[in-house]
JSON list of C-alpha atoms in Angstrom, two decimals:
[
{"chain": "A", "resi": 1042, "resn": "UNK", "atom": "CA", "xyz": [102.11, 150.97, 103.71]},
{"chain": "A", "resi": 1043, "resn": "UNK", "atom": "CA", "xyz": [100.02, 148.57, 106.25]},
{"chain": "A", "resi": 1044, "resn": "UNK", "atom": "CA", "xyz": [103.72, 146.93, 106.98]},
{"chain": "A", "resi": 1045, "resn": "UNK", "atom": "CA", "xyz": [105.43, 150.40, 107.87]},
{"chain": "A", "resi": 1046, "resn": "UNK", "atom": "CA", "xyz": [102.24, 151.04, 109.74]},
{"chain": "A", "resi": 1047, "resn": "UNK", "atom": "CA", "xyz": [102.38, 147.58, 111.57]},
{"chain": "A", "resi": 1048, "resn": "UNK", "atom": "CA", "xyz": [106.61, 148.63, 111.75]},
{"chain": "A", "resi": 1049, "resn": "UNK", "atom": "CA", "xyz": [106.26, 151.67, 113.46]},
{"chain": "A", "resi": 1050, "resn": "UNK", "atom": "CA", "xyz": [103.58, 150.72, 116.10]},
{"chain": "A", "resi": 1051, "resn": "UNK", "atom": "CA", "xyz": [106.04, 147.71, 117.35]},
{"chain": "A", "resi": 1052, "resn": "UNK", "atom": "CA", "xyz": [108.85, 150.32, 117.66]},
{"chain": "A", "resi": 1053, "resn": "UNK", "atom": "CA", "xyz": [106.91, 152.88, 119.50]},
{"chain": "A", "resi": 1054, "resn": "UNK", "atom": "CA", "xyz": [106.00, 149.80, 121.60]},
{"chain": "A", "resi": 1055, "resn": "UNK", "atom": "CA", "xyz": [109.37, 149.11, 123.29]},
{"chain": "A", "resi": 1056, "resn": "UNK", "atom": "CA", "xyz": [110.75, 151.08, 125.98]},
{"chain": "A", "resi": 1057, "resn": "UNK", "atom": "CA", "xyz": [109.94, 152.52, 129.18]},
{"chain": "A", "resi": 1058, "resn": "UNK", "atom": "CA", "xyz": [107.07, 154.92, 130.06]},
{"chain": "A", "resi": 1059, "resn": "UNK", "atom": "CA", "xyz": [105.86, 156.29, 133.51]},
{"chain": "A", "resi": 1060, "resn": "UNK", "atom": "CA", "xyz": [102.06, 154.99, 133.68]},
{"chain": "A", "resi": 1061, "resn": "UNK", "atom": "CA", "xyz": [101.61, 156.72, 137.74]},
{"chain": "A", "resi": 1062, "resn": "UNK", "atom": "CA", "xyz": [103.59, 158.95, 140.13]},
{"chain": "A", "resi": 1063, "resn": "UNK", "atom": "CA", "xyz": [102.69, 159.81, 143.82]},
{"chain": "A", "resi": 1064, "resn": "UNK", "atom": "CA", "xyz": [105.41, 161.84, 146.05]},
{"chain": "A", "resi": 1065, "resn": "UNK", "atom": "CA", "xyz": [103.77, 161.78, 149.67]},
{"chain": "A", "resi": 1066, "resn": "UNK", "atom": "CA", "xyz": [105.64, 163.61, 152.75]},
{"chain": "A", "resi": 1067, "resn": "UNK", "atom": "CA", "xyz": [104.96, 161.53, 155.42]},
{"chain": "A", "resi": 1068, "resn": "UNK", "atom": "CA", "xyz": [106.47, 162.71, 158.79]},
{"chain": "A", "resi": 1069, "resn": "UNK", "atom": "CA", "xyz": [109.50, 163.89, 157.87]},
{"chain": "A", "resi": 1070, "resn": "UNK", "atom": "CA", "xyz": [110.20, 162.16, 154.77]},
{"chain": "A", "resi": 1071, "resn": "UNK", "atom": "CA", "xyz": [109.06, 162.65, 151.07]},
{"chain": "A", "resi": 1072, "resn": "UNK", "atom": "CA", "xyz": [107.94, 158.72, 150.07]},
{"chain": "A", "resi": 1073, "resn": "UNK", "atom": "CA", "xyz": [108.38, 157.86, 146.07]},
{"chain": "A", "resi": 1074, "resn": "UNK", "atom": "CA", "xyz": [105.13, 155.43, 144.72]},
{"chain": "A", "resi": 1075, "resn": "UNK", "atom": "CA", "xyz": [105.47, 154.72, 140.94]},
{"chain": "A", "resi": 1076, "resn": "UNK", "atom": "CA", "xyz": [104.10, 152.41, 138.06]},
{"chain": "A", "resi": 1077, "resn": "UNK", "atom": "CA", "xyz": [106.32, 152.11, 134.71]},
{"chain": "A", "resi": 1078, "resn": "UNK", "atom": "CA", "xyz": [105.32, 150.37, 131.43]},
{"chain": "A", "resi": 1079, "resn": "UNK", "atom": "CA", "xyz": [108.77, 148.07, 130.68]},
{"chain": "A", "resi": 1080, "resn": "UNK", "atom": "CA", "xyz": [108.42, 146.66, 127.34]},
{"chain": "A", "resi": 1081, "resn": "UNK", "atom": "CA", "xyz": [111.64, 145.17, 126.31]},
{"chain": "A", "resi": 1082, "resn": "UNK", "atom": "CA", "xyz": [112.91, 144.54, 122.33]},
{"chain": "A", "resi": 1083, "resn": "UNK", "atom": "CA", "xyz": [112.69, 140.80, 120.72]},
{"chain": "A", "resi": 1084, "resn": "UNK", "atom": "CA", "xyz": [116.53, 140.86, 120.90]},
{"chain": "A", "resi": 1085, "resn": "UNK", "atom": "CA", "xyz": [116.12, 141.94, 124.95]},
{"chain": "A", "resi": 1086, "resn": "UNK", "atom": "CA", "xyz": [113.70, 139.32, 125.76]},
{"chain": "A", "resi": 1087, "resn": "UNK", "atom": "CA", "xyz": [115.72, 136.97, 124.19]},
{"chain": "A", "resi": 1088, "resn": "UNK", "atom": "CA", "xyz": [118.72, 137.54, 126.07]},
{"chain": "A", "resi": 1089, "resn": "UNK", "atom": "CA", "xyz": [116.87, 137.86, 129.12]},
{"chain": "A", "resi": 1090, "resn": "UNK", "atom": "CA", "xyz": [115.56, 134.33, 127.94]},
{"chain": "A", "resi": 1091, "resn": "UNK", "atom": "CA", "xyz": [119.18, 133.05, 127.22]},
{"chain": "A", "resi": 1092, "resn": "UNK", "atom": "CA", "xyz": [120.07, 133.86, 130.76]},
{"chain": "A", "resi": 1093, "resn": "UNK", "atom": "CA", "xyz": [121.65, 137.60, 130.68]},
{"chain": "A", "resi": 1094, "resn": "UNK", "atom": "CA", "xyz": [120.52, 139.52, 134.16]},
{"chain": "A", "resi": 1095, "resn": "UNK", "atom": "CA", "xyz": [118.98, 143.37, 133.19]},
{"chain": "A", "resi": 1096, "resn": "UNK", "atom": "CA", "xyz": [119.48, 145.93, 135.08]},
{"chain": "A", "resi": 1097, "resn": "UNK", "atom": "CA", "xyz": [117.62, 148.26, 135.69]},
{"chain": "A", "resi": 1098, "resn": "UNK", "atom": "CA", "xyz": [117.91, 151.68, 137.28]},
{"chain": "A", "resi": 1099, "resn": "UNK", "atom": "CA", "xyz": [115.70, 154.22, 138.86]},
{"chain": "A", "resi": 1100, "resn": "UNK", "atom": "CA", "xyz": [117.18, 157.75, 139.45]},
{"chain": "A", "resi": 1101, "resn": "UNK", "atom": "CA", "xyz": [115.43, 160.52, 141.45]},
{"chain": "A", "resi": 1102, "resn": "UNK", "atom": "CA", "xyz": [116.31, 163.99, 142.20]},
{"chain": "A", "resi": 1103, "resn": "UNK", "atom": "CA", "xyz": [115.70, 166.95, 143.74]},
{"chain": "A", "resi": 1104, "resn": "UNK", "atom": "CA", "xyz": [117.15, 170.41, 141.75]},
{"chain": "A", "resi": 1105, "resn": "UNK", "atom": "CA", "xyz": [117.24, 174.23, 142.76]},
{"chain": "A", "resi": 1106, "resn": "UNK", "atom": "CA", "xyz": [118.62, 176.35, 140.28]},
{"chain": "A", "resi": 1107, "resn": "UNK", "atom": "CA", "xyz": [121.07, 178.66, 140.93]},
{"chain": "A", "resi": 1108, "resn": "UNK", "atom": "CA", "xyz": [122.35, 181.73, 138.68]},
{"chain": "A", "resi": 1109, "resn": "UNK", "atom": "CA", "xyz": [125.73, 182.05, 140.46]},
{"chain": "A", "resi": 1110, "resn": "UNK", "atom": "CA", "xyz": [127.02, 178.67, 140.96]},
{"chain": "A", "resi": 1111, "resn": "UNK", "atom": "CA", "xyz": [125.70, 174.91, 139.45]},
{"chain": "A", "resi": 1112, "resn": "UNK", "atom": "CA", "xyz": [122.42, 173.89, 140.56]},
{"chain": "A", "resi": 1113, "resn": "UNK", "atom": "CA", "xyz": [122.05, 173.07, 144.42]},
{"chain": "A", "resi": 1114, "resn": "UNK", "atom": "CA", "xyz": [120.79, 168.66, 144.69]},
{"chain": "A", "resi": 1115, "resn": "UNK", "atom": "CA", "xyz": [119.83, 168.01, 148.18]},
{"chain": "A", "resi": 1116, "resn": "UNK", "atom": "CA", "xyz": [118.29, 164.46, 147.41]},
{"chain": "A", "resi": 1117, "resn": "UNK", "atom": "CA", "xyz": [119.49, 162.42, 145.28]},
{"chain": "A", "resi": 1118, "resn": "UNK", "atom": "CA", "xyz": [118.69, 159.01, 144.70]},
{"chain": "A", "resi": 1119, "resn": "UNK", "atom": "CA", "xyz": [118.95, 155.90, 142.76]},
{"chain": "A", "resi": 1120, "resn": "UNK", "atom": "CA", "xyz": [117.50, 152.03, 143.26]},
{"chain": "A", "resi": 1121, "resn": "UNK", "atom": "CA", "xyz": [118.76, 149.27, 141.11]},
{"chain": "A", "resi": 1122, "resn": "UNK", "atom": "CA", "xyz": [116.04, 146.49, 140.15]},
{"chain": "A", "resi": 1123, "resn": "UNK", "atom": "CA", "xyz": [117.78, 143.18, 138.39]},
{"chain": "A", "resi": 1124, "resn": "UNK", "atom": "CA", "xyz": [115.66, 140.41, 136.24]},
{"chain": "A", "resi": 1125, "resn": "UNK", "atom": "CA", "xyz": [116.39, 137.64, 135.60]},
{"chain": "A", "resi": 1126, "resn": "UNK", "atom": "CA", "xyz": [115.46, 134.07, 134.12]},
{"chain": "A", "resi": 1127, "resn": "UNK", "atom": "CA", "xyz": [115.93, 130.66, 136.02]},
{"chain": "A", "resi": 1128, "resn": "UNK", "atom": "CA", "xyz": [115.79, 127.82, 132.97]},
{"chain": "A", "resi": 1129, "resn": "UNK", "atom": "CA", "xyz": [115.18, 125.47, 136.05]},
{"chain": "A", "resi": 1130, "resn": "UNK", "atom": "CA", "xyz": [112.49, 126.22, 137.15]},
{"chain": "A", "resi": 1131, "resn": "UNK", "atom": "CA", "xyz": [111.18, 128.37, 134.46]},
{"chain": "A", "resi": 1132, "resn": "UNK", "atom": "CA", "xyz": [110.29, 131.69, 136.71]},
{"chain": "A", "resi": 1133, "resn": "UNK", "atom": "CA", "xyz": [111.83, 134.82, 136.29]},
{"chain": "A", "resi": 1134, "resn": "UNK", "atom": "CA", "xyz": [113.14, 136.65, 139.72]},
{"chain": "A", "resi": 1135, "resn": "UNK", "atom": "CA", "xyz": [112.82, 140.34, 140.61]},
{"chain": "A", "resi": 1136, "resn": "UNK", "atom": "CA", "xyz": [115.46, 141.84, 143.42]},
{"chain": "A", "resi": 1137, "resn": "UNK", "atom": "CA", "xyz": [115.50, 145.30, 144.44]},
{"chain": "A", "resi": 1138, "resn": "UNK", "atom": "CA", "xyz": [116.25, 146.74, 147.72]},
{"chain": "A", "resi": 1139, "resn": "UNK", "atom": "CA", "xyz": [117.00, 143.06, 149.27]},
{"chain": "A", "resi": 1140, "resn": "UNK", "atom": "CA", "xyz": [113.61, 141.73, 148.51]},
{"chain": "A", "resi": 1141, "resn": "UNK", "atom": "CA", "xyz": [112.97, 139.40, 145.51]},
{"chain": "A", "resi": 1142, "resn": "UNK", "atom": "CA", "xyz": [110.31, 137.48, 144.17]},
{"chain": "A", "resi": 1143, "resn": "UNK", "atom": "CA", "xyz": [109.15, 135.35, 141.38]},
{"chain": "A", "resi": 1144, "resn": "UNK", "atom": "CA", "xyz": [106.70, 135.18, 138.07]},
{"chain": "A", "resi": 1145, "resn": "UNK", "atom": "CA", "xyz": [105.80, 133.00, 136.14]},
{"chain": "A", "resi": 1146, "resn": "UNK", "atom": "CA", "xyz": [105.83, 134.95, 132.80]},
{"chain": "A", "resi": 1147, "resn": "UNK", "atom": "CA", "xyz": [107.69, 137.67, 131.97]},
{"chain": "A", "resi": 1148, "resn": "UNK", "atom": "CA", "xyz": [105.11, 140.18, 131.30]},
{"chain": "A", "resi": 1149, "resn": "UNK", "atom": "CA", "xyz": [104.49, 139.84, 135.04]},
{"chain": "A", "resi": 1150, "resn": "UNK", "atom": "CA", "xyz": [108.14, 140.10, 135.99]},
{"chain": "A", "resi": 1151, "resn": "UNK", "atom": "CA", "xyz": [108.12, 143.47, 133.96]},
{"chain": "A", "resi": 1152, "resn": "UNK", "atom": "CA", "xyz": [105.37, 144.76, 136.02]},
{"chain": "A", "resi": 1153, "resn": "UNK", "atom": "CA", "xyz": [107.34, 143.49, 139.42]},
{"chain": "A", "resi": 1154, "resn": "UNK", "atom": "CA", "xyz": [110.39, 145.39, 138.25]},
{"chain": "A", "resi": 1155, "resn": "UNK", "atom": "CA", "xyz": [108.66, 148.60, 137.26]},
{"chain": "A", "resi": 1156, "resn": "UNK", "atom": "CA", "xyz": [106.64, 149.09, 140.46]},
{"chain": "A", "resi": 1157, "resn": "UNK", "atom": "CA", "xyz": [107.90, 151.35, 143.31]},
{"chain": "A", "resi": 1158, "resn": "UNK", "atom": "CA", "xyz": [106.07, 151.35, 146.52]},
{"chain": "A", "resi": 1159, "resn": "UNK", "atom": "CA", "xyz": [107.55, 153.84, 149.60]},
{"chain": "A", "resi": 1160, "resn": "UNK", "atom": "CA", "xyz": [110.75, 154.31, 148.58]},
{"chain": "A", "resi": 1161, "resn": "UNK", "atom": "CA", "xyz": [111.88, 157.01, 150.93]},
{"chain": "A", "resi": 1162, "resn": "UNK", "atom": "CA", "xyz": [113.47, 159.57, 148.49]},
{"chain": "A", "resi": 1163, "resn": "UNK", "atom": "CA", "xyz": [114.23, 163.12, 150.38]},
{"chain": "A", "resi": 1164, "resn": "UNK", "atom": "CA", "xyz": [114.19, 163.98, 153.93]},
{"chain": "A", "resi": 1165, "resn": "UNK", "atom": "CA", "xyz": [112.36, 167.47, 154.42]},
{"chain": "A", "resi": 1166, "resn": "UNK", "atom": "CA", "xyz": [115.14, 168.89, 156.62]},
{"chain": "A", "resi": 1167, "resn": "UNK", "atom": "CA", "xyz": [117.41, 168.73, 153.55]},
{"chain": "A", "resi": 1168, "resn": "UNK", "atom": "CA", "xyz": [115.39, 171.39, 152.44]},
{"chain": "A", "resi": 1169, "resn": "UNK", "atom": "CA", "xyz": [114.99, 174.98, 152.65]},
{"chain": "A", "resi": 1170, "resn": "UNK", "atom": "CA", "xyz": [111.26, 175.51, 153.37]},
{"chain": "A", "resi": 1171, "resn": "UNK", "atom": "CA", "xyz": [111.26, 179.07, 151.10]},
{"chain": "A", "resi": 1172, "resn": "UNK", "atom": "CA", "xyz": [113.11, 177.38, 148.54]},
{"chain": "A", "resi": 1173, "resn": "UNK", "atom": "CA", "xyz": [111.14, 175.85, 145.02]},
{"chain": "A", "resi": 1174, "resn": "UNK", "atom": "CA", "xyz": [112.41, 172.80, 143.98]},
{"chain": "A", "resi": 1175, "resn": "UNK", "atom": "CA", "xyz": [112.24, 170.67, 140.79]},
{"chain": "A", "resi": 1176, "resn": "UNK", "atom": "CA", "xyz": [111.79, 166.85, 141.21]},
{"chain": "A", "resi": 1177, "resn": "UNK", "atom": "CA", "xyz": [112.87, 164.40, 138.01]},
{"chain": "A", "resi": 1178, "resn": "UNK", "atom": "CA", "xyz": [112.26, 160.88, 137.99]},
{"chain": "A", "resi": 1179, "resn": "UNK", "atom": "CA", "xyz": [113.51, 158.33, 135.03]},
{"chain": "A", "resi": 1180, "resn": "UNK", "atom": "CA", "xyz": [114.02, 154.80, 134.81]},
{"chain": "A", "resi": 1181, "resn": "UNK", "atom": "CA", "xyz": [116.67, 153.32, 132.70]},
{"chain": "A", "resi": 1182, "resn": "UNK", "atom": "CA", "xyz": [118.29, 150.15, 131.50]},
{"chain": "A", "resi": 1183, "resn": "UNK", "atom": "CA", "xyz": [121.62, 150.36, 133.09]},
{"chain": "A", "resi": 1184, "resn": "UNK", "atom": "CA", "xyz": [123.73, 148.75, 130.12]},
{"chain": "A", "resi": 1185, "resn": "UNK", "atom": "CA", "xyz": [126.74, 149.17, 132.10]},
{"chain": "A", "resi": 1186, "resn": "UNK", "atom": "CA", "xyz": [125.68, 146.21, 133.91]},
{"chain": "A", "resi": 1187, "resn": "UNK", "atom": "CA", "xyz": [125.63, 143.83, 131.15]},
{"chain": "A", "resi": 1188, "resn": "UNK", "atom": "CA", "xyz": [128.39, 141.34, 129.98]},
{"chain": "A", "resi": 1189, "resn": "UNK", "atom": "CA", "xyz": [131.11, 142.85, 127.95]},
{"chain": "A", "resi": 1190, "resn": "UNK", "atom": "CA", "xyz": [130.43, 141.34, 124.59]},
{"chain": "A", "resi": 1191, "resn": "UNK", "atom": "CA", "xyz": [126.81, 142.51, 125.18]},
{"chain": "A", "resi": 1192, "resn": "UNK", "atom": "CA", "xyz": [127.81, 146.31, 125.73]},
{"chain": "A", "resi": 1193, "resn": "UNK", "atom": "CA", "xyz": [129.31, 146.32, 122.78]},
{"chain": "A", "resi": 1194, "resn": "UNK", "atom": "CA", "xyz": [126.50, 145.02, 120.87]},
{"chain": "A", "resi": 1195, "resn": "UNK", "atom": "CA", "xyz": [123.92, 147.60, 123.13]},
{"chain": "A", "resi": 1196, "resn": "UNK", "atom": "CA", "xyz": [126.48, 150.43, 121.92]},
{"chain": "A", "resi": 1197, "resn": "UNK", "atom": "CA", "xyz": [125.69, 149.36, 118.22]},
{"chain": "A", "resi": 1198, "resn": "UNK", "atom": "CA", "xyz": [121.96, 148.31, 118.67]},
{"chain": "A", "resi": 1199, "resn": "UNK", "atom": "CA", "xyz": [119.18, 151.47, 119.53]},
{"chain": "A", "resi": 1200, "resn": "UNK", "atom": "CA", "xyz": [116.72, 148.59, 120.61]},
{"chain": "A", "resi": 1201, "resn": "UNK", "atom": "CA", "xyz": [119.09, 147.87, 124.03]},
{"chain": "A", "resi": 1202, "resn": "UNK", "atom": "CA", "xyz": [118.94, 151.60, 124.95]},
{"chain": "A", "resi": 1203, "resn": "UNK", "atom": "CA", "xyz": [115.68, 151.30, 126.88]},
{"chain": "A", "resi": 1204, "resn": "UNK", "atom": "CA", "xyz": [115.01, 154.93, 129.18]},
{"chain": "A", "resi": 1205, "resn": "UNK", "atom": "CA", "xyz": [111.90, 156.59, 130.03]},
{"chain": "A", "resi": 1206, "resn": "UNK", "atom": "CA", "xyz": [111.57, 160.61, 129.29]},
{"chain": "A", "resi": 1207, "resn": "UNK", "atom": "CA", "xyz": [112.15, 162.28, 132.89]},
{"chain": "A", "resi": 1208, "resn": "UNK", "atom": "CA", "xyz": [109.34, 163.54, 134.52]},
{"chain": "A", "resi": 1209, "resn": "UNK", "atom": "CA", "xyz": [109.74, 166.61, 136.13]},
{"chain": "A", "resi": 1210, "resn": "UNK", "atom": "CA", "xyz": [107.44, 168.72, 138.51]},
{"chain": "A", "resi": 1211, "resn": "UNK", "atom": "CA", "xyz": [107.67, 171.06, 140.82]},
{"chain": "A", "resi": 1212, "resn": "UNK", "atom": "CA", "xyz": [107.75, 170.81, 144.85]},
{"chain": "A", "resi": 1213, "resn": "UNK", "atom": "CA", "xyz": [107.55, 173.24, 148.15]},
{"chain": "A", "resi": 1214, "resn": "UNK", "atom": "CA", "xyz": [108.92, 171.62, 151.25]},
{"chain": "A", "resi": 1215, "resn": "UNK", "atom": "CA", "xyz": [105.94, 173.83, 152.37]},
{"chain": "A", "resi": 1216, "resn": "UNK", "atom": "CA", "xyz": [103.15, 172.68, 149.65]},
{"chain": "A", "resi": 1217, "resn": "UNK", "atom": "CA", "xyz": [100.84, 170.44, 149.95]},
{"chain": "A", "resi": 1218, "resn": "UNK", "atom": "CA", "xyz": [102.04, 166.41, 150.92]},
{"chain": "A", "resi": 1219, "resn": "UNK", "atom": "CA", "xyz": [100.90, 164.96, 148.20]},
{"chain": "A", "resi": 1220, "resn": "UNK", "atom": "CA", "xyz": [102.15, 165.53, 144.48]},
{"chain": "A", "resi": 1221, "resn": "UNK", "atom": "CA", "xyz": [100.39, 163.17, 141.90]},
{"chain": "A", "resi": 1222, "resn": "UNK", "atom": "CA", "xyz": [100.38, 162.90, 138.40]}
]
């Protein structure tokens, strides 16, 4: 029973949870600030060890539902964050958005490649300023990405399919300018 219980804690371990969210409207834009909790399998780390380059992506949109036609999107948005080990010289490197950096350990590169600071995500004219809209945020491993023979093992495997639960919340082009949660 102590095993399973052991079992089960490591499972619920892996994957990707939102830790902070802050949506700002600054000017004329709505700026994205968020913190996710990556916590990859043993069979992901040691891939990433073996030299295979993750992926992932973070998707953001903006939803008004409609009862006549599909739901109106004026923002939509996605940023792709790639990891990956150098045997050389033993760091692992972080690139998103044309900046990259290093770490040392790969706890630290999972921070780097979950953090989000001022990504600009909507533009308030987009929107109609008597209109409610729905936000959603995830962030996923984007397996598609990956080498062949690896997709077909991540199509097999449940510990490569590594995706947060989408937050959603609410937003008025009109409300206040800062949405936290």
């Amino acid at each position: 029973l102590m095993a399973m219980s052991v079992f089960s804690t490591a499972i619920n371990a892996e994957g990707i949870k939102i830790k902070s969210f802050e949506l700002e409207r600054v000017d004329n834009d709505w700026l994205l600030n968020a913190s996710f909790q990556i916590e990859l399998s043993p069979g992901l780390e040691d891939a990433v060890q073996k030299g295979v380059v993750l992926y992932f992506q973070t998707e953001f949109d903006l939803s008004r539902s409609r009862w006549y036609w599909f739901d109106e999107k004026p923002a939509v948005a996605q940023r792709q964050t790639r990891l990956s080990y150098q045997p050389l010289t033993q760091q692992y490197r972080i690139a998103s958005d044309g900046l990259t950096f290093s770490a040392r350990t790969l706890a630290e590169a999972l921070q780097g490649a979950g953090s989000i600071g001022g990504w600009r995500v909507a533009d308030n004219s987009q929107l109609d300023p008597s209109k409610l809209y729905i936000g959603s945020l995830r962030m996923t491993l984007d397996l598609s990405k990956l080498p062949k023979p690896f997709q077909v093992n991540a199509l097999n495997n449940r510990d490569w399919s590594v995706s947060s639960d989408w937050l959603r919340f609410p937003l008025s082009p009109t409300g206040p300018s800062l949405i936290k949660r």
